[in-house]
Coordinates of C-alpha atoms (C1' of nucleotides) in Angstrom, one line a residue:
Chain R
X1 CA 268.3 -38.6 168.1
X2 CA 271.3 -35.8 166.3
X3 CA 274.6 -36.8 165.1
X4 CA 276.2 -34.0 167.7
X5 CA 274.3 -35.9 170.6
X6 CA 275.4 -39.2 170.0
X7 CA 279.1 -38.0 169.6
X8 CA 278.7 -36.4 172.9
X9 CA 278.5 -39.7 174.8
X10 CA 281.0 -41.4 173.3
X11 CA 283.3 -38.6 173.9
X12 CA 282.3 -38.8 177.7
X13 CA 282.6 -42.6 177.5
X14 CA 286.7 -41.8 176.6
X15 CA 287.0 -39.1 179.0
X16 CA 285.7 -41.6 181.7
X17 CA 287.7 -44.3 180.7
X18 CA 290.4 -42.3 180.7
X19 CA 289.6 -41.5 184.3
X20 CA 289.7 -45.0 185.1
X21 CA 293.1 -45.6 182.9
X22 CA 291.8 -47.7 180.6
X23 CA 293.5 -49.0 177.8
X24 CA 294.5 -46.1 175.5
X25 CA 293.9 -47.7 172.5
X26 CA 290.5 -48.2 173.6
X27 CA 290.4 -45.0 174.8
X28 CA 291.4 -43.5 171.0
X29 CA 288.6 -46.0 169.6
X30 CA 286.2 -43.9 171.0
X31 CA 287.3 -40.4 170.7
X32 CA 288.3 -41.4 167.2
X33 CA 284.4 -42.6 166.6
X34 CA 283.1 -39.4 168.3
X35 CA 285.0 -36.9 166.0
X36 CA 283.8 -38.8 163.2
X37 CA 279.9 -39.0 164.0
X38 CA 279.9 -35.1 165.1
X39 CA 281.3 -34.2 161.7
X40 CA 279.5 -37.3 159.3
X41 CA 277.0 -36.0 157.0
X42 CA 274.5 -38.3 157.6
X43 CA 272.2 -38.5 159.7
X44 CA 273.0 -41.7 162.2
X45 CA 269.7 -42.6 162.3
X46 CA 269.3 -42.9 158.6
X47 CA 272.2 -45.1 158.7
X48 CA 270.9 -47.7 161.5
X49 CA 267.7 -48.1 159.8
X50 CA 269.4 -49.5 157.2
X51 CA 271.7 -51.3 158.4
X52 CA 274.8 -49.1 157.4
X53 CA 276.3 -48.2 161.2
X54 CA 279.6 -50.3 160.6
X55 CA 279.9 -48.0 157.2
X56 CA 281.2 -45.5 159.3
X57 CA 284.7 -45.5 159.7
X58 CA 285.8 -45.8 163.4
X59 CA 282.7 -47.7 163.9
X60 CA 283.1 -51.4 164.6
X61 CA 281.1 -54.0 166.2
X62 CA 280.4 -52.7 169.9
X63 CA 280.2 -49.4 168.9
X64 CA 277.7 -50.7 166.8
X65 CA 275.6 -52.0 169.3
X66 CA 276.0 -49.1 171.4
X67 CA 274.3 -46.9 168.9
X68 CA 271.5 -49.3 168.2
X69 CA 270.9 -49.3 172.3
X70 CA 271.1 -45.4 172.0
X71 CA 268.7 -45.0 169.3
X72 CA 266.2 -47.6 170.6
X73 CA 266.1 -46.9 174.0
X74 CA 267.6 -43.0 174.1
X75 CA 270.1 -44.9 177.1
X76 CA 272.6 -46.9 177.6
X77 CA 273.7 -48.9 180.0
X78 CA 277.5 -49.1 179.7
X79 CA 277.8 -45.6 180.3
X80 CA 275.5 -45.3 182.9
X81 CA 277.6 -47.7 184.4
X82 CA 280.7 -45.7 184.0
X83 CA 279.4 -42.5 185.4
X84 CA 278.0 -44.1 188.5
X85 CA 281.6 -44.6 189.4
X86 CA 282.7 -41.4 189.2
X87 CA 281.0 -38.2 191.0
X88 CA 279.2 -35.7 188.7
X89 CA 281.1 -32.7 187.1
X90 CA 284.7 -34.3 187.2
X91 CA 285.0 -34.7 183.5
X92 CA 284.9 -30.8 183.6
X93 CA 288.5 -30.6 185.0
X94 CA 289.6 -32.1 182.2
X95 CA 289.0 -28.8 180.0
X96 CA 291.6 -27.2 182.1
X97 CA 295.1 -26.9 180.1
X98 CA 297.4 -28.4 181.9
X99 CA 295.6 -31.1 183.9
X100 CA 294.6 -34.6 182.3
X101 CA 293.4 -37.8 183.8
X102 CA 295.8 -38.3 186.0
X103 CA 295.8 -35.0 187.6
X104 CA 292.2 -35.3 187.7
X105 CA 291.9 -38.6 189.4
X106 CA 294.3 -37.5 192.1
X107 CA 292.2 -34.6 192.6
X108 CA 289.0 -36.4 193.3
X109 CA 290.3 -39.2 195.3
X110 CA 292.9 -37.0 197.6
X111 CA 290.7 -33.5 197.7
X112 CA 287.4 -34.5 197.0
X113 CA 287.7 -31.4 194.1
X114 CA 284.7 -31.7 191.2
X115 CA 284.7 -29.2 189.7
X116 CA 286.7 -26.1 188.3
X117 CA 285.4 -24.0 190.8
X118 CA 286.2 -26.6 193.4
X119 CA 289.8 -26.2 192.5
X120 CA 290.0 -22.5 192.2
X121 CA 289.1 -22.5 196.1
X122 CA 291.7 -25.1 196.9
X123 CA 294.7 -23.5 195.2
X124 CA 294.0 -20.5 196.6
X125 CA 293.8 -22.0 200.2
X126 CA 296.8 -23.7 198.7
X127 CA 295.2 -27.5 200.2
X128 CA 296.9 -28.6 197.1
X129 CA 300.3 -28.7 197.7
X130 CA 300.0 -31.8 199.6
X131 CA 299.2 -33.2 196.4
X132 CA 301.8 -35.6 194.0
X133 CA 303.2 -33.4 191.1
X134 CA 301.2 -30.8 191.6
X135 CA 303.6 -27.6 192.8
X136 CA 303.5 -24.2 193.1
X137 CA 304.3 -23.1 189.3
X138 CA 301.5 -25.8 188.2
X139 CA 298.7 -24.6 190.5
X140 CA 299.7 -20.6 189.1
X141 CA 299.4 -22.0 185.8
X142 CA 296.0 -23.6 186.2
X143 CA 294.3 -20.5 187.6
X144 CA 295.9 -18.6 184.8
X145 CA 294.5 -20.6 182.2
X146 CA 291.1 -21.3 183.6
X147 CA 290.9 -17.4 184.0
X148 CA 291.9 -16.3 180.5
X149 CA 289.2 -19.5 179.5
X150 CA 286.9 -17.0 181.1
X151 CA 288.0 -14.0 179.1
X152 CA 288.6 -14.9 175.5
X153 CA 286.3 -16.0 173.1
X154 CA 287.3 -19.6 171.9
X155 CA 287.3 -19.5 168.5
X156 CA 287.0 -16.8 166.2
X157 CA 285.3 -16.4 162.4
X158 CA 287.4 -17.2 159.7
X159 CA 285.9 -14.1 158.2
X160 CA 287.7 -12.2 160.9
X161 CA 290.9 -14.2 161.1
X162 CA 292.0 -14.1 157.2
X163 CA 292.2 -10.4 157.2
X164 CA 294.4 -10.2 160.2
X165 CA 296.8 -13.0 158.4
X166 CA 296.7 -10.9 155.3
X167 CA 297.7 -7.9 156.8
X168 CA 300.2 -9.4 159.0
X169 CA 302.6 -11.2 156.0
X170 CA 301.6 -8.1 153.9
X171 CA 304.2 -6.3 156.7
X172 CA 306.3 -8.8 156.9
X173 CA 307.0 -8.9 153.1
X174 CA 308.6 -5.9 153.6
X175 CA 311.2 -6.9 155.4
X176 CA 314.5 -7.4 153.6
X177 CA 315.6 -11.0 153.3
X178 CA 312.2 -12.6 153.6
X179 CA 311.4 -15.8 151.5
X180 CA 308.6 -17.2 152.1
X181 CA 305.4 -16.1 154.4
X182 CA 302.2 -18.3 154.7
X183 CA 299.7 -18.8 157.1
X184 CA 299.3 -22.2 158.4
X185 CA 296.4 -24.1 160.4
X186 CA 292.8 -24.2 159.6
X187 CA 293.1 -20.4 158.1
X188 CA 294.8 -22.5 155.7
X189 CA 292.5 -25.1 155.6
X190 CA 289.4 -22.5 155.3
X191 CA 288.2 -23.9 158.4
X192 CA 284.6 -22.2 159.1
X193 CA 286.7 -20.8 162.3
X194 CA 289.9 -20.7 163.3
X195 CA 291.1 -21.1 167.6
X196 CA 294.7 -18.4 166.7
X197 CA 296.2 -18.0 163.5
X198 CA 299.6 -19.5 162.6
X199 CA 302.6 -18.0 160.1
X200 CA 305.6 -19.8 158.8
X201 CA 308.2 -18.1 157.4
X202 CA 312.3 -18.8 156.3
X203 CA 314.6 -15.8 155.9
X204 CA 318.0 -14.9 156.0
X205 CA 318.1 -13.2 159.3
X206 CA 314.8 -14.6 161.4
X207 CA 316.1 -12.6 164.3
X208 CA 315.0 -9.1 162.4
X209 CA 311.7 -10.9 161.0
X210 CA 311.0 -11.3 164.4
X211 CA 311.8 -8.2 165.5
X212 CA 309.6 -6.6 163.4
X213 CA 306.9 -8.2 164.1
X214 CA 306.5 -8.2 167.3
X215 CA 306.6 -4.3 166.7
X216 CA 304.1 -3.9 164.4
X217 CA 301.0 -1.8 164.4
X218 CA 297.9 -3.1 166.4
X219 CA 299.7 -5.5 168.7
X220 CA 298.4 -5.7 171.8
X221 CA 300.8 -8.0 173.9
X222 CA 304.1 -9.7 173.3
X223 CA 303.4 -12.8 174.9
X224 CA 307.1 -14.7 173.7
X225 CA 309.7 -13.5 171.6
X226 CA 312.8 -15.6 171.1
X227 CA 315.5 -16.5 168.4
X228 CA 312.6 -18.7 165.9
X229 CA 309.6 -17.8 167.2
X230 CA 307.2 -15.0 168.6
X231 CA 303.5 -14.7 170.0
X232 CA 301.5 -11.8 170.3
X233 CA 297.7 -10.6 171.2
X234 CA 296.4 -8.1 168.2
X235 CA 294.2 -5.5 169.1
X236 CA 291.1 -7.9 168.1
X237 CA 292.2 -10.1 170.8
X238 CA 293.3 -12.8 168.3
X239 CA 296.7 -14.4 169.7
X240 CA 299.3 -14.6 166.4
X241 CA 302.3 -17.0 166.3
X242 CA 305.4 -16.1 163.7
X243 CA 307.9 -19.1 163.4
X244 CA 310.9 -18.6 161.2
X245 CA 311.9 -22.1 160.3
X246 CA 314.5 -23.7 158.5
X247 CA 314.2 -23.8 154.5
X248 CA 315.6 -27.2 153.4
X249 CA 312.5 -28.6 155.6
X250 CA 309.5 -26.3 154.6
X251 CA 307.6 -28.5 153.1
X252 CA 307.1 -30.9 155.8
X253 CA 307.3 -28.0 158.5
X254 CA 304.1 -26.3 156.5
X255 CA 302.5 -29.8 156.0
X256 CA 302.6 -30.4 159.8
X257 CA 301.2 -27.2 161.3
X258 CA 298.7 -27.1 158.4
X259 CA 297.1 -30.0 160.1
X260 CA 294.2 -30.8 160.4
X261 CA 295.8 -33.5 163.2
X262 CA 293.3 -36.4 162.3
X263 CA 294.9 -36.3 158.6
X264 CA 298.4 -36.3 159.6
X265 CA 297.8 -39.0 162.1
X266 CA 296.4 -41.0 158.9
X267 CA 299.0 -39.9 157.0
X268 CA 301.4 -41.2 159.7
X269 CA 299.5 -44.8 159.8
X270 CA 299.9 -45.3 156.1
X271 CA 303.8 -43.9 156.2
X272 CA 304.3 -47.1 158.9
X273 CA 302.9 -49.3 156.4
X274 CA 305.4 -48.6 154.1
X275 CA 308.2 -48.6 156.6
X276 CA 308.7 -44.5 156.9
X277 CA 308.1 -42.5 159.8
X278 CA 307.1 -38.9 160.1
X279 CA 307.5 -35.9 161.4
X280 CA 307.6 -32.0 161.2
X281 CA 311.6 -32.5 159.8
X282 CA 310.8 -34.8 156.9
X283 CA 310.5 -38.7 156.1
X284 CA 313.2 -41.2 158.4
X285 CA 313.4 -44.4 156.3
X286 CA 312.9 -47.3 159.5
X287 CA 315.0 -49.4 157.8
X288 CA 318.4 -46.9 157.2
X289 CA 317.2 -44.3 159.5
X290 CA 318.1 -41.7 157.6
X291 CA 316.1 -39.0 157.8
X292 CA 315.2 -37.0 154.3
X293 CA 314.2 -33.6 154.7
X294 CA 311.4 -31.7 151.6
X295 CA 311.6 -28.3 150.8
X296 CA 308.4 -28.4 149.7
X297 CA 304.9 -30.1 150.3
X298 CA 304.9 -31.7 147.2
X299 CA 307.9 -33.4 147.4
X300 CA 306.6 -34.5 150.7
X301 CA 303.3 -35.9 150.0
X302 CA 305.2 -37.3 146.6
X303 CA 307.7 -39.5 148.5
X304 CA 304.6 -41.3 150.2
X305 CA 303.5 -42.0 146.7
X306 CA 300.7 -39.4 146.9
X307 CA 299.6 -36.6 144.8
X308 CA 299.6 -33.4 146.4
X309 CA 296.4 -32.7 148.4
X310 CA 294.6 -29.3 148.7
X311 CA 294.6 -27.8 151.9
X312 CA 290.7 -27.8 152.6
X313 CA 290.0 -31.4 151.8
X314 CA 293.2 -32.3 155.1
X315 CA 290.1 -33.8 157.2
X316 CA 290.8 -37.4 157.0
X317 CA 287.5 -37.7 154.8
X318 CA 289.0 -40.0 152.1
X319 CA 291.4 -37.5 150.6
X320 CA 294.7 -40.0 151.4
X321 CA 293.2 -42.7 150.0
X322 CA 292.0 -40.7 146.6
X323 CA 295.5 -39.1 146.4
X324 CA 297.1 -42.5 146.5
X325 CA 295.1 -43.5 143.3
X326 CA 295.9 -39.6 142.0
X327 CA 292.4 -38.6 142.0
X328 CA 292.7 -35.8 143.9
X329 CA 289.7 -33.7 142.2
X330 CA 290.5 -30.2 140.4
X331 CA 288.2 -28.2 143.1
X332 CA 286.6 -25.1 142.1
X333 CA 288.3 -21.9 142.4
X334 CA 287.2 -17.9 142.8
X335 CA 288.6 -17.3 139.5
X336 CA 286.4 -20.5 137.8
X337 CA 283.3 -18.0 139.1
X338 CA 281.0 -15.6 136.3
X339 CA 278.3 -14.2 138.5
X340 CA 277.2 -13.6 142.5
X341 CA 273.4 -14.7 141.9
X342 CA 271.7 -13.3 145.0
X343 CA 272.9 -9.7 146.7
X344 CA 271.0 -7.0 147.5
X345 CA 270.2 -2.9 146.7
X346 CA 268.9 0.0 148.5
X347 CA 265.1 -1.3 147.3
X348 CA 265.4 -3.4 150.1
X349 CA 268.3 -3.3 153.1
X350 CA 270.7 -3.3 150.9
X351 CA 273.4 0.1 151.1
X352 CA 273.9 0.2 147.3
X353 CA 272.1 0.9 143.7
X354 CA 271.3 -2.0 141.5
X355 CA 273.8 0.0 138.7
X356 CA 276.6 0.1 141.7
X357 CA 276.7 -3.3 142.5
X358 CA 275.9 -4.2 138.9
X359 CA 279.6 -2.0 138.1
X360 CA 281.1 -3.5 140.8
X361 CA 280.6 -7.1 139.9
X362 CA 282.3 -6.5 136.3
X363 CA 285.1 -4.7 138.1
X364 CA 285.4 -8.4 139.9
X365 CA 285.5 -10.3 136.3
X366 CA 281.9 -11.3 136.6
X367 CA 279.4 -11.9 133.8
X368 CA 276.2 -11.7 134.8
X369 CA 274.9 -10.7 138.5
X370 CA 271.4 -11.6 140.2
X371 CA 269.7 -8.9 142.2
X372 CA 267.3 -10.5 144.9
X373 CA 265.8 -8.2 147.3
X374 CA 263.6 -9.2 149.8
X375 CA 260.2 -9.8 149.1
X376 CA 257.4 -8.0 151.7
X377 CA 257.0 -10.2 153.8
X378 CA 260.1 -9.1 155.1
X379 CA 258.5 -6.2 156.9
X380 CA 261.6 -5.2 159.2
X381 CA 263.7 -5.1 155.3
X382 CA 261.7 -2.6 152.9
X383 CA 260.7 -5.9 151.2
X384 CA 259.3 -5.6 147.7
X385 CA 255.4 -5.9 147.1
X386 CA 254.4 -7.2 142.9
X387 CA 254.5 -3.3 142.2
X388 CA 257.6 -2.0 143.3
X389 CA 259.3 -5.4 142.0
X390 CA 257.9 -4.6 138.3
X391 CA 259.2 -1.3 138.5
X392 CA 262.7 -2.5 139.5
X393 CA 262.5 -4.9 136.9
X394 CA 261.8 -1.8 134.2
X395 CA 264.6 -0.3 136.1
X396 CA 266.8 -3.2 135.4
X397 CA 266.1 -3.8 131.8
X398 CA 267.1 -0.1 131.4
X399 CA 270.0 -0.7 132.8
X400 CA 271.4 -4.0 131.1
X401 CA 270.4 -1.6 127.4
X402 CA 273.2 1.2 129.1
X403 CA 275.7 -1.0 130.6
X404 CA 278.1 -3.8 128.8
X405 CA 280.1 -6.3 130.0
X406 CA 277.6 -7.2 132.7
X407 CA 274.4 -8.9 132.5
X408 CA 271.9 -8.3 135.4
X409 CA 269.7 -10.8 136.2
X410 CA 266.1 -9.7 137.9
X411 CA 265.1 -11.6 140.7
X412 CA 264.2 -11.7 144.3
X413 CA 264.6 -13.5 147.5
X414 CA 261.1 -14.5 148.0
X415 CA 260.0 -15.2 151.5
X416 CA 258.9 -19.0 151.9
X417 CA 255.8 -18.5 154.0
X418 CA 255.1 -21.2 157.6
X419 CA 252.7 -23.1 155.2
X420 CA 255.6 -23.5 152.7
X421 CA 253.7 -20.7 150.1
X422 CA 255.5 -17.9 148.2
X423 CA 255.2 -14.4 150.1
X424 CA 254.7 -13.1 146.2
X425 CA 251.9 -14.5 143.0
X426 CA 253.4 -16.2 140.5
X427 CA 252.6 -13.7 137.7
X428 CA 255.2 -11.4 139.1
X429 CA 257.3 -14.1 139.9
X430 CA 257.6 -15.5 135.9
X431 CA 258.8 -12.7 135.0
X432 CA 261.9 -13.1 136.4
X433 CA 265.5 -14.5 135.1
X434 CA 265.9 -16.1 138.5
X435 CA 264.1 -17.2 142.0
X436 CA 265.9 -17.3 145.3
X437 CA 263.7 -18.5 148.1
X438 CA 264.3 -18.3 151.6
X439 CA 263.5 -19.3 155.3
X440 CA 263.0 -16.2 157.5
X441 CA 260.3 -16.4 159.8
X442 CA 258.8 -19.3 162.1
X443 CA 262.2 -20.9 162.7
X444 CA 261.2 -23.0 165.5
X445 CA 258.5 -25.5 163.5
X446 CA 259.1 -28.7 164.1
X447 CA 261.0 -31.0 161.9
X448 CA 257.9 -32.2 160.0
X449 CA 256.4 -29.5 159.1
X450 CA 259.7 -27.3 158.6
X451 CA 260.8 -30.4 156.0
X452 CA 257.4 -30.1 154.3
X453 CA 257.4 -26.5 154.0
X454 CA 260.6 -26.4 152.1
X455 CA 259.8 -28.8 150.2
X456 CA 256.9 -27.4 149.1
X457 CA 259.1 -24.1 148.1
X458 CA 261.4 -27.4 146.1
X459 CA 258.7 -28.3 144.1
X460 CA 257.2 -24.9 143.0
X461 CA 258.7 -24.6 139.2
X462 CA 259.5 -21.2 139.6
X463 CA 262.1 -21.3 142.8
X464 CA 266.1 -22.0 141.4
X465 CA 268.1 -21.5 144.4
X466 CA 266.8 -22.3 148.3
X467 CA 269.1 -19.8 149.9
X468 CA 271.3 -20.3 153.4
X469 CA 269.1 -23.6 153.7
X470 CA 269.5 -24.0 157.4
X471 CA 269.4 -20.7 158.5
X472 CA 272.4 -20.9 161.1
X473 CA 274.4 -17.8 162.7
X474 CA 277.8 -19.6 163.6
X475 CA 277.9 -18.8 167.6
X476 CA 274.4 -17.6 168.0
X477 CA 271.7 -19.7 166.2
X478 CA 271.5 -22.8 165.9
X479 CA 270.8 -25.0 162.5
X480 CA 266.6 -25.3 161.9
X481 CA 265.3 -28.5 162.7
X482 CA 265.1 -30.1 159.2
X483 CA 265.6 -33.5 157.3
X484 CA 268.6 -32.3 155.3
X485 CA 268.5 -35.5 153.3
X486 CA 265.2 -35.1 152.4
X487 CA 265.6 -31.5 151.0
X488 CA 268.8 -32.9 149.2
X489 CA 267.0 -35.3 147.7
X490 CA 264.4 -33.4 146.3
X491 CA 266.6 -30.5 145.3
X492 CA 268.9 -33.0 143.2
X493 CA 264.8 -34.1 141.5
X494 CA 263.0 -30.7 140.9
X495 CA 266.6 -29.2 139.6
X496 CA 266.8 -26.6 142.6
X497 CA 270.3 -25.1 143.5
X498 CA 271.0 -25.3 147.7
X499 CA 272.9 -22.3 148.5
X500 CA 276.8 -21.7 150.0
X501 CA 275.8 -18.5 151.2
X502 CA 279.6 -17.0 152.0
X503 CA 278.6 -14.4 154.2
X504 CA 281.5 -15.1 157.3
X505 CA 278.9 -15.8 159.7
X506 CA 276.9 -18.0 157.7
X507 CA 278.5 -19.9 155.5
X508 CA 275.5 -21.9 154.7
X509 CA 275.0 -24.4 153.4
X510 CA 278.7 -25.6 155.4
X511 CA 281.1 -27.8 154.7
X512 CA 280.3 -31.6 155.5
X513 CA 276.6 -31.1 153.9
X514 CA 277.6 -29.3 150.7
X515 CA 279.9 -33.1 150.3
X516 CA 277.2 -35.2 150.6
X517 CA 274.6 -32.7 148.7
X518 CA 277.4 -32.9 145.9
X519 CA 277.5 -36.9 146.5
X520 CA 273.8 -37.0 145.9
X521 CA 273.6 -35.0 142.8
X522 CA 272.5 -31.7 143.9
X523 CA 274.1 -28.8 142.2
X524 CA 274.6 -25.3 144.1
X525 CA 275.0 -21.9 143.7
X526 CA 278.0 -19.6 145.8
X527 CA 276.4 -16.2 146.4
X528 CA 277.4 -13.9 148.9
X529 CA 273.7 -12.1 150.2
X530 CA 276.1 -9.2 149.4
X531 CA 273.6 -6.5 151.2
X532 CA 277.1 -3.8 149.9
X533 CA 279.4 -3.3 147.2
X534 CA 282.3 -4.7 149.5
X535 CA 280.8 -8.0 150.6
X536 CA 281.1 -9.2 147.1
X537 CA 284.6 -9.7 148.2
X538 CA 283.0 -12.7 150.8
X539 CA 282.7 -14.4 147.6
X540 CA 286.2 -16.3 148.8
X541 CA 284.8 -17.3 152.2
X542 CA 282.1 -19.6 150.0
X543 CA 284.5 -20.8 147.3
X544 CA 286.5 -22.3 150.8
X545 CA 283.2 -24.0 151.8
X546 CA 282.6 -25.5 148.4
X547 CA 286.2 -26.7 148.2
X548 CA 286.0 -28.4 151.5
X549 CA 282.8 -29.8 150.5
X550 CA 285.1 -31.2 147.0
X551 CA 283.0 -29.5 144.5
X552 CA 284.6 -28.9 141.2
X553 CA 283.6 -26.3 138.5
X554 CA 280.5 -28.5 137.5
X555 CA 278.8 -28.9 140.8
X556 CA 278.6 -25.0 141.3
X557 CA 275.9 -23.1 138.7
X558 CA 277.3 -19.7 138.7
X559 CA 280.4 -21.2 137.2
X560 CA 278.5 -21.6 134.4
X561 CA 278.0 -19.5 131.5
X562 CA 275.0 -17.4 131.0
X563 CA 273.0 -19.6 128.3
X564 CA 273.9 -22.8 130.8
X565 CA 272.5 -21.2 133.8
X566 CA 269.5 -20.2 131.8
X567 CA 269.2 -23.4 130.3
X568 CA 269.1 -25.1 133.9
X569 CA 266.6 -22.6 135.2
X570 CA 264.0 -23.2 132.3
X571 CA 264.4 -27.0 132.3
X572 CA 262.9 -26.9 135.8
X573 CA 259.8 -25.3 134.5
X574 CA 259.0 -27.5 131.9
X575 CA 260.1 -30.3 133.9
X576 CA 257.5 -29.1 136.4
X577 CA 254.7 -28.2 134.8
Chain I
dG1 C1' 287.8 -50.6 170.8
dC2 C1' 289.2 -50.9 165.4
dC3 C1' 291.3 -52.8 161.5
dG4 C1' 293.8 -55.1 157.1
dT5 C1' 299.3 -53.5 150.5
dT6 C1' 302.4 -57.7 156.9
dT7 C1' 298.0 -59.2 159.7
dT8 C1' 291.1 -62.2 161.9
dC9 C1' 295.8 -61.3 165.9
dG10 C1' 298.7 -57.7 166.8
dG11 C1' 299.2 -53.8 166.3
dC12 C1' 297.3 -49.1 167.0
dC13 C1' 301.5 -41.1 165.2
dC14 C1' 305.1 -38.5 166.8
dG15 C1' 307.9 -34.8 168.8
dA16 C1' 308.0 -30.8 172.6
dC17 C1' 307.6 -28.9 176.9
dT18 C1' 307.2 -28.5 181.9
dG19 C1' 307.9 -28.9 186.5
dT20 C1' 310.0 -31.6 189.1
dT21 C1' 309.3 -36.6 195.1
dT22 C1' 315.6 -36.0 188.8
dT23 C1' 315.4 -39.3 185.1
dC24 C1' 310.6 -38.8 183.2
dA25 C1' 305.6 -38.4 184.1
dG26 C1' 301.9 -36.3 182.2
dT27 C1' 300.2 -33.3 179.1
dC28 C1' 299.8 -31.3 174.3
dG29 C1' 298.7 -29.6 169.5

DNA sequence: GCCGTTTTCGGCCCGACTGTTTTCAGTCG
């Protein structure tokens, strides 16, 4: 059973306990367990087999026993019993903003409402007016929220949100008297999707900045416009909030608004143990009651005895403990990258020539770039067979003689066929500098078959990188069903790198798997899979994922000098031949 | 239900907003 499925059960239990009016700390315990399990990089089933369930933070005796029951029987009696106490569907009411457990319960008990549709109908018939604390305004708000939730797509890709934020920040920078200007929230943490865009600023005249903001080109609707905060919807359909705040507490404010929520909770719990109360306004000493303000985040963390924590790590996944030990890793940065090892050209489905891609790479400060067009198996992508690949290798040789300051590596993105064999013969593959292998077909194979298939590719001495290992497309295609732990172990053993694909809708491997791979000693490669020159700039999203996975330059093969990289590839051939 | 720089028992994050059966409960981020 998948981690997400187990997490869902505990999250439902938390909702049901809320309706029951149970102890709020018990509810929180279930919520926390669900949240941790949802983003846990190791399959819960595996931890169960190893008897290590309680090593998951937030999972104690009771929840561990429930996980065991779920995995053994496929069911949980406690959950079934709880569900039977309420009509099915009632927890869906909790998804409506403004409706919590108390409201949901009275909607059901007083009016028999058990679904969002019921609720809408009865509000329109004005039958909810009899309820305690549910007047006209609340009813109107519920209708508004339900309708707007139906209309808008919930979260948008980071790759779409970041350019919007940058565009706005750039425009506001021109306003006289503006000092700080920084996007916060999940955007600053480089989370793969974001809900809305939140920007914080300090300025001499806040009204002036907000005034410019609501009149920027591309603003579709102004939702609110006050003296310190304004909210708009931009033409891309995303909500953008701008807050202009006090300079002397800017540090604690951006810390608070950057999140994550879980990170902030963990931080405040730690503060309490030190007799300190944390909030967005600063830190209050509980003994003296005095509030201390912090202009910078560094000072804020320092007051707690912590090293500053990069936003990408702020997910309550052990970063606070590491910061206390002053042992936060020196995360990989964009400037550490020396090349891109997976790009396409006109030879298959790319838009630009080899030369154009190479020059663009040079412009970005790279030392090398690997051309990895599709192999013939991909009919739709005008894939390369043996003869055309030979010609391409010749072309690359000629270009390398002509161009200076950039080394073009001859490569291929070879298809891993359904049976695990590669789409091109070894004789031609060994003529290449680098071989990237990938799954593009038969993605619905069962777990056992898929795992064997990928392992066969990893064990091939000529395969250097596994591209987009889970094949997911965010919001569109689920991950393939595969034993990732096993894949990672084989990748580590054979010296095969796993790719962090930087395409905004892929970001594959995703952050939590990157973190696990790194723990297991797997090397990673941050590539763009660029199909045009401008795609090379997507690399920063891949870097964000690597940072969220706690990677340092040594973990990322394309931060290495060319000789070290070639050495890495040679070693695998020698090892497995 | 979880957990331990004060704890194996007794705590458990913080502040703001909103509607309102008006002194605050309920909800949210």
